[in-house]
Amino acid sequence: MGSDQPSEVSNLVRRGHAYARRAEYPKALEAFSAAIDLEPVDAELYFHRGNAYAAAGRPGEAVADFTRAVELRPDYAEAYHNRATAHVDAGDLDAALADYTRAAELDPEDPDAINGRAAVYSRQKNFDAAFADYETAAKLAPDTFRVFFNRANAHSALNNHEDAVTDYTAALRISPRNARAYLYRAMSLEALDRTAEALTDLSTALRLQPTSAEAFWQRARVYAACDEHAKAVSDFTWLLKLDPKHGDALNLRGVSYAELGEHAKAVADFTRAIAIDPNDVAPWFNRGLSHTRTRNTQAAIDDFTKSIELAPDDPAAYVQRGYAFHELREADRAVADFTRAIDLRPDSGRPYFGRALANRRKGDLHAAVADASAVIERNPQSDSAYNLRASLRHQLGDLVGALEDHQKAFEIDPDDAATLNHLAWIRATCPRDELRDGAAALRDALRACELTNHEAPGYVDTLAAAYAELGRFEEAATWQEKAVELAPEASKADYESRLTLYRAGQPFRDPPPEEPQV
């Protein structure tokens, strides 16, 4: 019997390895345990069973077996190394560090222990020690994929993406079919704004590993950031087939649908994302935006209110709800929301702009001017704020100030059709002779109409007024007839009144404003 025992142990070990290769870990553990029963003081048997426990995701039992192996053979470097790895899996990094160090001491020429220790140092944010070990490991084994891959990960964690790309590239030269290296290099390339290269790497990763949810997620995000929303939707859809409960993918697919104008699909995705995680503010906020764009204003208010409940210190939802209240002509509630947003983010011009609109609707023009001025203070390049303040000054009778503000908006963006139209209208129709300039009015009105393909009735109306200011009444009447055709029904009578003037050879003048209010 005794002479047959080594053969039986060998058979059990072979059987255990065969089961382990097929990922049949319970059977592998049974075989190795039977071998241990026959040879309870053989360190290698505990080592083999420890590896099977580790592969089965049972790091605690793996540590126990590797411990028994090093008790039986104190110079067993591989057992120290694998126990270190099991400690990492169990979350005990200090113990892992000690074991990797002992393994390296026992076998100084083995790069794996040095590389493993470097990875632990990286996780502990001790990057100086990590890079020193990676350097040593690279010298010991210059053709080892994991040394360069792990060092690249450390560079990436430090946002040293140029160095990360260099190391990922070195790793891929050694192992050119490693999907994860392409995926991670893509993320560093994206951080470096090398978007086309990132997309190429992500596509390669998916070709090598077609069911990689992470690669679909990253490529979809990059497509969305590049405004390629149809491609983003396709990738998010593949990801959701792999992981139907991926709330972030539903939210971002909803954003891409919204950018494509498919708001019904967007709302459906945001609603599914909310069902998965009702405490995630993003889909509530984004669904509110889609409701706003489809003029479902009360639903938008409800979603922004929930967003505020979940993130009360974020001004964005107050701003959006403020605009929704403004849309419903609830000016006081709009002002309250914009004011709260200003309190939370006083350096932002957007809530001031919204409050200016709401104050104008309330009839508080001086407060509206102050708010428009606050926008300009925070963003001197805001042509829309200059145009808004100009219209408010016009209402207050400050025609000089209005013209100056429109002119400033023009200097910021000389091809903005609305600004050109404002300038042309004042210069063609202003009741104050010294502010009119027919030639300049015609120049700006022609450009505004060119930019809008002569299809905006208000701009064509201004063009006709400019011709009339120059005394070219036949051309003024021709263009005013077109303006009447384009005008909405509610505005036709006003447009026709100017047509009557031009046919009679008279220019149009805006009624004199009241004296400037102070």
Short mmCIF file of N, CA, C and O in Angstrom, two decimals, residues 395-497:
data_model
loop_
_atom_site.label_atom_id
_atom_site.label_comp_id
_atom_site.label_asym_id
_atom_site.label_seq_id
_atom_site.Cartn_x
_atom_site.Cartn_y
_atom_site.Cartn_z
N GLN A 395 -36.50 100.89 -23.48
CA GLN A 395 -37.79 101.03 -22.80
C GLN A 395 -37.78 102.18 -21.80
O GLN A 395 -38.80 102.82 -21.58
N LEU A 396 -36.63 102.42 -21.21
CA LEU A 396 -36.52 103.49 -20.21
C LEU A 396 -36.26 104.85 -20.85
O LEU A 396 -36.11 105.84 -20.14
N GLY A 397 -36.20 104.89 -22.19
CA GLY A 397 -36.00 106.17 -22.88
C GLY A 397 -34.55 106.55 -23.10
O GLY A 397 -34.27 107.63 -23.62
N ASP A 398 -33.62 105.69 -22.74
CA ASP A 398 -32.19 105.98 -22.90
C ASP A 398 -31.75 105.45 -24.26
O ASP A 398 -31.12 104.39 -24.37
N LEU A 399 -32.06 106.19 -25.35
CA LEU A 399 -31.78 105.72 -26.69
C LEU A 399 -30.28 105.69 -26.98
O LEU A 399 -29.79 104.80 -27.68
N VAL A 400 -29.54 106.66 -26.44
CA VAL A 400 -28.09 106.68 -26.63
C VAL A 400 -27.46 105.45 -25.99
O VAL A 400 -26.64 104.75 -26.59
N GLY A 401 -27.86 105.17 -24.76
CA GLY A 401 -27.34 104.00 -24.06
C GLY A 401 -27.70 102.71 -24.77
O GLY A 401 -26.89 101.77 -24.87
N ALA A 402 -28.94 102.65 -25.32
CA ALA A 402 -29.37 101.45 -26.04
C ALA A 402 -28.50 101.23 -27.27
O ALA A 402 -28.04 100.11 -27.54
N LEU A 403 -28.26 102.32 -28.04
CA LEU A 403 -27.44 102.19 -29.24
C LEU A 403 -26.02 101.78 -28.89
O LEU A 403 -25.41 100.93 -29.56
N GLU A 404 -25.48 102.34 -27.82
CA GLU A 404 -24.12 101.98 -27.39
C GLU A 404 -24.03 100.50 -27.02
O GLU A 404 -23.05 99.82 -27.37
N ASP A 405 -25.05 100.01 -26.32
CA ASP A 405 -25.01 98.59 -25.91
C ASP A 405 -25.14 97.66 -27.12
O ASP A 405 -24.44 96.63 -27.20
N HIS A 406 -26.02 98.00 -28.06
CA HIS A 406 -26.13 97.17 -29.27
C HIS A 406 -24.81 97.19 -30.05
O HIS A 406 -24.39 96.17 -30.60
N GLN A 407 -24.17 98.37 -30.08
CA GLN A 407 -22.90 98.48 -30.79
C GLN A 407 -21.83 97.61 -30.12
O GLN A 407 -21.02 96.96 -30.78
N LYS A 408 -21.85 97.56 -28.79
CA LYS A 408 -20.89 96.73 -28.06
C LYS A 408 -21.15 95.25 -28.37
O LYS A 408 -20.19 94.47 -28.57
N ALA A 409 -22.41 94.87 -28.45
CA ALA A 409 -22.75 93.48 -28.80
C ALA A 409 -22.24 93.16 -30.20
O ALA A 409 -21.72 92.06 -30.45
N PHE A 410 -22.36 94.13 -31.12
CA PHE A 410 -21.86 93.94 -32.48
C PHE A 410 -20.35 93.74 -32.50
O PHE A 410 -19.83 92.90 -33.25
N GLU A 411 -19.64 94.48 -31.67
CA GLU A 411 -18.18 94.34 -31.62
C GLU A 411 -17.78 92.94 -31.14
O GLU A 411 -16.76 92.40 -31.56
N ILE A 412 -18.59 92.37 -30.24
CA ILE A 412 -18.31 91.03 -29.73
C ILE A 412 -18.60 89.98 -30.80
O ILE A 412 -17.82 89.04 -30.99
N ASP A 413 -19.71 90.13 -31.52
CA ASP A 413 -20.08 89.16 -32.56
C ASP A 413 -20.68 89.91 -33.74
O ASP A 413 -21.89 90.16 -33.78
N PRO A 414 -19.86 90.29 -34.71
CA PRO A 414 -20.35 91.10 -35.83
C PRO A 414 -21.26 90.35 -36.78
O PRO A 414 -21.85 90.97 -37.67
N ASP A 415 -21.41 89.04 -36.63
CA ASP A 415 -22.29 88.28 -37.51
C ASP A 415 -23.50 87.72 -36.78
O ASP A 415 -24.11 86.75 -37.24
N ASP A 416 -23.87 88.33 -35.68
CA ASP A 416 -25.09 87.92 -34.99
C ASP A 416 -26.27 88.67 -35.61
O ASP A 416 -26.34 89.91 -35.56
N ALA A 417 -27.18 87.93 -36.21
CA ALA A 417 -28.28 88.55 -36.96
C ALA A 417 -29.16 89.42 -36.07
O ALA A 417 -29.61 90.50 -36.48
N ALA A 418 -29.41 88.97 -34.85
CA ALA A 418 -30.27 89.74 -33.95
C ALA A 418 -29.65 91.09 -33.61
O ALA A 418 -30.33 92.12 -33.61
N THR A 419 -28.36 91.10 -33.33
CA THR A 419 -27.67 92.35 -33.02
C THR A 419 -27.72 93.29 -34.21
O THR A 419 -28.00 94.49 -34.07
N LEU A 420 -27.42 92.78 -35.40
CA LEU A 420 -27.47 93.60 -36.61
C LEU A 420 -28.86 94.19 -36.81
O LEU A 420 -29.01 95.37 -37.19
N ASN A 421 -29.88 93.40 -36.55
CA ASN A 421 -31.25 93.88 -36.71
C ASN A 421 -31.58 94.99 -35.71
O ASN A 421 -32.20 95.99 -36.05
N HIS A 422 -31.13 94.80 -34.45
CA HIS A 422 -31.36 95.85 -33.44
C HIS A 422 -30.73 97.17 -33.88
O HIS A 422 -31.36 98.24 -33.80
N LEU A 423 -29.46 97.11 -34.30
CA LEU A 423 -28.76 98.32 -34.71
C LEU A 423 -29.46 98.98 -35.90
O LEU A 423 -29.65 100.21 -35.93
N ALA A 424 -29.81 98.18 -36.88
CA ALA A 424 -30.45 98.72 -38.08
C ALA A 424 -31.78 99.37 -37.75
O ALA A 424 -32.12 100.44 -38.30
N TRP A 425 -32.55 98.76 -36.86
CA TRP A 425 -33.86 99.31 -36.52
C TRP A 425 -33.73 100.68 -35.86
O TRP A 425 -34.45 101.64 -36.23
N ILE A 426 -32.84 100.81 -34.90
CA ILE A 426 -32.67 102.11 -34.24
C ILE A 426 -32.19 103.15 -35.24
O ILE A 426 -32.71 104.28 -35.29
N ARG A 427 -31.22 102.79 -36.08
CA ARG A 427 -30.65 103.77 -37.01
C ARG A 427 -31.62 104.14 -38.14
O ARG A 427 -31.49 105.19 -38.76
N ALA A 428 -32.61 103.27 -38.38
CA ALA A 428 -33.59 103.57 -39.43
C ALA A 428 -34.83 104.27 -38.89
O ALA A 428 -35.46 105.05 -39.62
N THR A 429 -35.20 104.03 -37.64
CA THR A 429 -36.53 104.47 -37.16
C THR A 429 -36.48 105.38 -35.94
O THR A 429 -37.54 105.83 -35.47
N CYS A 430 -35.28 105.64 -35.38
CA CYS A 430 -35.20 106.40 -34.14
C CYS A 430 -35.82 107.80 -34.31
O CYS A 430 -35.55 108.49 -35.31
N PRO A 431 -36.62 108.25 -33.38
CA PRO A 431 -37.23 109.59 -33.49
C PRO A 431 -36.21 110.73 -33.35
O PRO A 431 -36.53 111.87 -33.69
N ARG A 432 -35.02 110.43 -32.87
CA ARG A 432 -33.99 111.46 -32.71
C ARG A 432 -33.11 111.48 -33.96
O ARG A 432 -32.43 110.50 -34.28
N ASP A 433 -33.13 112.62 -34.65
CA ASP A 433 -32.45 112.73 -35.95
C ASP A 433 -30.97 112.37 -35.86
O ASP A 433 -30.42 111.72 -36.75
N GLU A 434 -30.30 112.82 -34.77
CA GLU A 434 -28.86 112.65 -34.69
C GLU A 434 -28.44 111.19 -34.51
O GLU A 434 -27.27 110.84 -34.70
N LEU A 435 -29.39 110.30 -34.16
CA LEU A 435 -29.06 108.88 -33.97
C LEU A 435 -29.37 108.04 -35.21
O LEU A 435 -28.95 106.89 -35.27
N ARG A 436 -30.06 108.62 -36.17
CA ARG A 436 -30.38 107.84 -37.37
C ARG A 436 -29.20 107.86 -38.34
O ARG A 436 -28.46 108.85 -38.43
N ASP A 437 -29.04 106.76 -39.06
CA ASP A 437 -27.98 106.63 -40.07
C ASP A 437 -28.47 105.62 -41.09
O ASP A 437 -28.30 104.41 -40.92
N GLY A 438 -29.11 106.11 -42.15
CA GLY A 438 -29.76 105.23 -43.11
C GLY A 438 -28.80 104.28 -43.79
O GLY A 438 -29.12 103.10 -44.00
N ALA A 439 -27.61 104.78 -44.15
CA ALA A 439 -26.66 103.92 -44.85
C ALA A 439 -26.21 102.78 -43.95
O ALA A 439 -26.13 101.61 -44.38
N ALA A 440 -25.89 103.08 -42.70
CA ALA A 440 -25.48 102.03 -41.76
C ALA A 440 -26.63 101.07 -41.49
O ALA A 440 -26.44 99.86 -41.38
N ALA A 441 -27.85 101.63 -41.40
CA ALA A 441 -29.02 100.79 -41.16
C ALA A 441 -29.20 99.79 -42.30
O ALA A 441 -29.46 98.60 -42.08
N LEU A 442 -29.06 100.29 -43.56
CA LEU A 442 -29.23 99.41 -44.70
C LEU A 442 -28.16 98.33 -44.73
O LEU A 442 -28.44 97.15 -44.96
N ARG A 443 -26.92 98.73 -44.46
CA ARG A 443 -25.82 97.75 -44.44
C ARG A 443 -26.10 96.63 -43.44
O ARG A 443 -25.99 95.44 -43.75
N ASP A 444 -26.49 97.00 -42.21
CA ASP A 444 -26.71 95.99 -41.16
C ASP A 444 -27.96 95.16 -41.43
O ASP A 444 -27.97 93.94 -41.18
N ALA A 445 -29.01 95.80 -41.97
CA ALA A 445 -30.24 95.06 -42.25
C ALA A 445 -30.04 94.05 -43.38
O ALA A 445 -30.55 92.92 -43.33
N LEU A 446 -29.28 94.47 -44.40
CA LEU A 446 -28.99 93.53 -45.48
C LEU A 446 -28.23 92.30 -44.96
O LEU A 446 -28.52 91.16 -45.35
N ARG A 447 -27.25 92.55 -44.08
CA ARG A 447 -26.48 91.43 -43.54
C ARG A 447 -27.35 90.53 -42.67
O ARG A 447 -27.25 89.30 -42.74
N ALA A 448 -28.22 91.12 -41.85
CA ALA A 448 -29.10 90.31 -40.99
C ALA A 448 -30.01 89.43 -41.84
O ALA A 448 -30.22 88.24 -41.54
N CYS A 449 -30.55 89.98 -42.94
CA CYS A 449 -31.43 89.20 -43.81
C CYS A 449 -30.66 88.12 -44.56
O CYS A 449 -31.15 87.00 -44.77
N GLU A 450 -29.42 88.46 -44.96
CA GLU A 450 -28.58 87.46 -45.62
C GLU A 450 -28.32 86.27 -44.69
O GLU A 450 -28.37 85.11 -45.12
N LEU A 451 -28.05 86.56 -43.40
CA LEU A 451 -27.75 85.50 -42.44
C LEU A 451 -28.97 84.62 -42.17
O LEU A 451 -28.82 83.49 -41.71
N THR A 452 -30.16 85.13 -42.41
CA THR A 452 -31.38 84.38 -42.12
C THR A 452 -32.16 84.04 -43.39
O THR A 452 -33.36 83.73 -43.33
N ASN A 453 -31.48 84.12 -44.55
CA ASN A 453 -32.07 83.74 -45.84
C ASN A 453 -33.35 84.51 -46.16
O ASN A 453 -34.24 83.99 -46.83
N HIS A 454 -33.43 85.75 -45.65
CA HIS A 454 -34.58 86.62 -45.91
C HIS A 454 -35.90 85.96 -45.51
O HIS A 454 -36.95 86.18 -46.14
N GLU A 455 -35.85 85.14 -44.44
CA GLU A 455 -37.05 84.42 -44.01
C GLU A 455 -37.56 84.87 -42.65
O GLU A 455 -38.59 84.37 -42.18
N ALA A 456 -36.86 85.81 -41.99
CA ALA A 456 -37.31 86.30 -40.68
C ALA A 456 -38.12 87.58 -40.90
O ALA A 456 -37.58 88.59 -41.36
N PRO A 457 -39.43 87.55 -40.62
CA PRO A 457 -40.26 88.72 -40.95
C PRO A 457 -39.79 90.01 -40.27
O PRO A 457 -39.81 91.08 -40.89
N GLY A 458 -39.35 89.91 -39.02
CA GLY A 458 -38.90 91.12 -38.33
C GLY A 458 -37.68 91.73 -38.98
O GLY A 458 -37.53 92.97 -39.03
N TYR A 459 -36.79 90.90 -39.51
CA TYR A 459 -35.57 91.41 -40.14
C TYR A 459 -35.90 92.03 -41.50
O TYR A 459 -35.32 93.05 -41.89
N VAL A 460 -36.82 91.42 -42.25
CA VAL A 460 -37.24 91.99 -43.53
C VAL A 460 -37.96 93.31 -43.28
O VAL A 460 -37.80 94.28 -44.05
N ASP A 461 -38.74 93.39 -42.23
CA ASP A 461 -39.41 94.62 -41.83
C ASP A 461 -38.38 95.74 -41.59
O ASP A 461 -38.55 96.88 -42.02
N THR A 462 -37.29 95.39 -40.91
CA THR A 462 -36.23 96.37 -40.65
C THR A 462 -35.55 96.80 -41.95
O THR A 462 -35.22 97.98 -42.14
N LEU A 463 -35.33 95.84 -42.86
CA LEU A 463 -34.72 96.18 -44.15
C LEU A 463 -35.58 97.19 -44.90
O LEU A 463 -35.06 98.16 -45.48
N ALA A 464 -36.88 96.99 -44.90
CA ALA A 464 -37.78 97.93 -45.56
C ALA A 464 -37.69 99.31 -44.90
O ALA A 464 -37.65 100.35 -45.59
N ALA A 465 -37.62 99.35 -43.56
CA ALA A 465 -37.51 100.63 -42.85
C ALA A 465 -36.21 101.35 -43.21
O ALA A 465 -36.17 102.59 -43.31
N ALA A 466 -35.13 100.59 -43.42
CA ALA A 466 -33.84 101.20 -43.79
C ALA A 466 -33.93 101.82 -45.18
O ALA A 466 -33.43 102.94 -45.42
N TYR A 467 -34.55 101.12 -46.14
CA TYR A 467 -34.72 101.70 -47.47
C TYR A 467 -35.57 102.97 -47.38
O TYR A 467 -35.28 103.97 -48.05
N ALA A 468 -36.60 102.95 -46.55
CA ALA A 468 -37.46 104.13 -46.41
C ALA A 468 -36.69 105.30 -45.82
O ALA A 468 -36.87 106.46 -46.24
N GLU A 469 -35.83 105.05 -44.84
CA GLU A 469 -35.03 106.11 -44.23
C GLU A 469 -34.14 106.78 -45.29
O GLU A 469 -33.86 107.99 -45.22
N LEU A 470 -33.69 106.00 -46.28
CA LEU A 470 -32.85 106.55 -47.36
C LEU A 470 -33.69 107.17 -48.49
O LEU A 470 -33.13 107.61 -49.50
N GLY A 471 -35.02 107.14 -48.34
CA GLY A 471 -35.88 107.71 -49.36
C GLY A 471 -36.13 106.79 -50.53
O GLY A 471 -36.68 107.22 -51.56
N ARG A 472 -35.76 105.53 -50.41
CA ARG A 472 -35.94 104.56 -51.50
C ARG A 472 -37.24 103.78 -51.24
O ARG A 472 -37.26 102.62 -50.87
N PHE A 473 -38.35 104.50 -51.44
CA PHE A 473 -39.64 104.00 -50.96
C PHE A 473 -40.18 102.84 -51.79
O PHE A 473 -40.88 101.98 -51.27
N GLU A 474 -39.84 102.80 -53.09
CA GLU A 474 -40.32 101.68 -53.90
C GLU A 474 -39.72 100.37 -53.39
O GLU A 474 -40.42 99.36 -53.24
N GLU A 475 -38.40 100.39 -53.10
CA GLU A 475 -37.76 99.19 -52.56
C GLU A 475 -38.28 98.88 -51.15
O GLU A 475 -38.46 97.73 -50.76
N ALA A 476 -38.54 99.95 -50.39
CA ALA A 476 -39.08 99.76 -49.05
C ALA A 476 -40.43 99.05 -49.12
O ALA A 476 -40.69 98.10 -48.36
N ALA A 477 -41.28 99.49 -50.06
CA ALA A 477 -42.61 98.87 -50.17
C ALA A 477 -42.50 97.41 -50.62
O ALA A 477 -43.23 96.53 -50.13
N THR A 478 -41.56 97.15 -51.56
CA THR A 478 -41.40 95.76 -52.04
C THR A 478 -41.02 94.83 -50.90
O THR A 478 -41.59 93.73 -50.74
N TRP A 479 -40.06 95.27 -50.09
CA TRP A 479 -39.63 94.41 -48.98
C TRP A 479 -40.69 94.34 -47.89
O TRP A 479 -40.85 93.29 -47.23
N GLN A 480 -41.43 95.42 -47.69
CA GLN A 480 -42.47 95.38 -46.66
C GLN A 480 -43.59 94.43 -47.06
O GLN A 480 -44.18 93.76 -46.20
N GLU A 481 -43.88 94.35 -48.36
CA GLU A 481 -44.88 93.37 -48.82
C GLU A 481 -44.44 91.95 -48.45
O GLU A 481 -45.26 91.12 -48.02
N LYS A 482 -43.13 91.68 -48.64
CA LYS A 482 -42.62 90.35 -48.27
C LYS A 482 -42.72 90.14 -46.77
O LYS A 482 -43.07 89.06 -46.30
N ALA A 483 -42.43 91.20 -45.98
CA ALA A 483 -42.52 91.09 -44.53
C ALA A 483 -43.95 90.77 -44.10
O ALA A 483 -44.17 89.95 -43.20
N VAL A 484 -44.92 91.40 -44.77
CA VAL A 484 -46.33 91.12 -44.45
C VAL A 484 -46.66 89.66 -44.73
O VAL A 484 -47.35 88.99 -43.96
N GLU A 485 -46.15 89.14 -45.85
CA GLU A 485 -46.41 87.73 -46.19
C GLU A 485 -45.83 86.79 -45.13
O GLU A 485 -46.45 85.78 -44.77
N LEU A 486 -44.63 87.14 -44.63
CA LEU A 486 -43.96 86.27 -43.67
C LEU A 486 -44.51 86.41 -42.25
O LEU A 486 -44.38 85.49 -41.43
N ALA A 487 -45.11 87.55 -41.95
CA ALA A 487 -45.49 87.85 -40.57
C ALA A 487 -46.59 86.92 -40.07
O ALA A 487 -47.48 86.52 -40.83
N PRO A 488 -46.56 86.57 -38.77
CA PRO A 488 -47.67 85.82 -38.19
C PRO A 488 -48.94 86.67 -38.22
O PRO A 488 -48.89 87.91 -38.26
N GLU A 489 -50.04 86.00 -38.17
CA GLU A 489 -51.33 86.69 -38.34
C GLU A 489 -51.51 87.83 -37.35
O GLU A 489 -52.01 88.92 -37.71
N ALA A 490 -51.06 87.62 -36.12
CA ALA A 490 -51.26 88.64 -35.09
C ALA A 490 -50.47 89.91 -35.37
O ALA A 490 -50.80 90.98 -34.81
N SER A 491 -49.44 89.84 -36.19
CA SER A 491 -48.58 91.01 -36.45
C SER A 491 -48.85 91.67 -37.79
O SER A 491 -48.27 92.73 -38.07
N LYS A 492 -49.69 91.09 -38.62
CA LYS A 492 -49.85 91.59 -39.98
C LYS A 492 -50.36 93.02 -40.02
O LYS A 492 -49.91 93.85 -40.84
N ALA A 493 -51.28 93.38 -39.13
CA ALA A 493 -51.83 94.74 -39.17
C ALA A 493 -50.74 95.77 -38.91
O ALA A 493 -50.68 96.82 -39.58
N ASP A 494 -49.86 95.49 -37.97
CA ASP A 494 -48.75 96.41 -37.66
C ASP A 494 -47.84 96.55 -38.88
O ASP A 494 -47.43 97.66 -39.25
N TYR A 495 -47.53 95.44 -39.53
CA TYR A 495 -46.64 95.47 -40.70
C TYR A 495 -47.32 96.22 -41.85
O TYR A 495 -46.68 96.99 -42.59
N GLU A 496 -48.62 96.00 -42.01
CA GLU A 496 -49.35 96.67 -43.11
C GLU A 496 -49.42 98.17 -42.91
O GLU A 496 -49.43 98.94 -43.88
N SER A 497 -49.42 98.60 -41.64
CA SER A 497 -49.45 100.05 -41.39
C SER A 497 -48.17 100.71 -41.91
O SER A 497 -48.22 101.84 -42.44
#
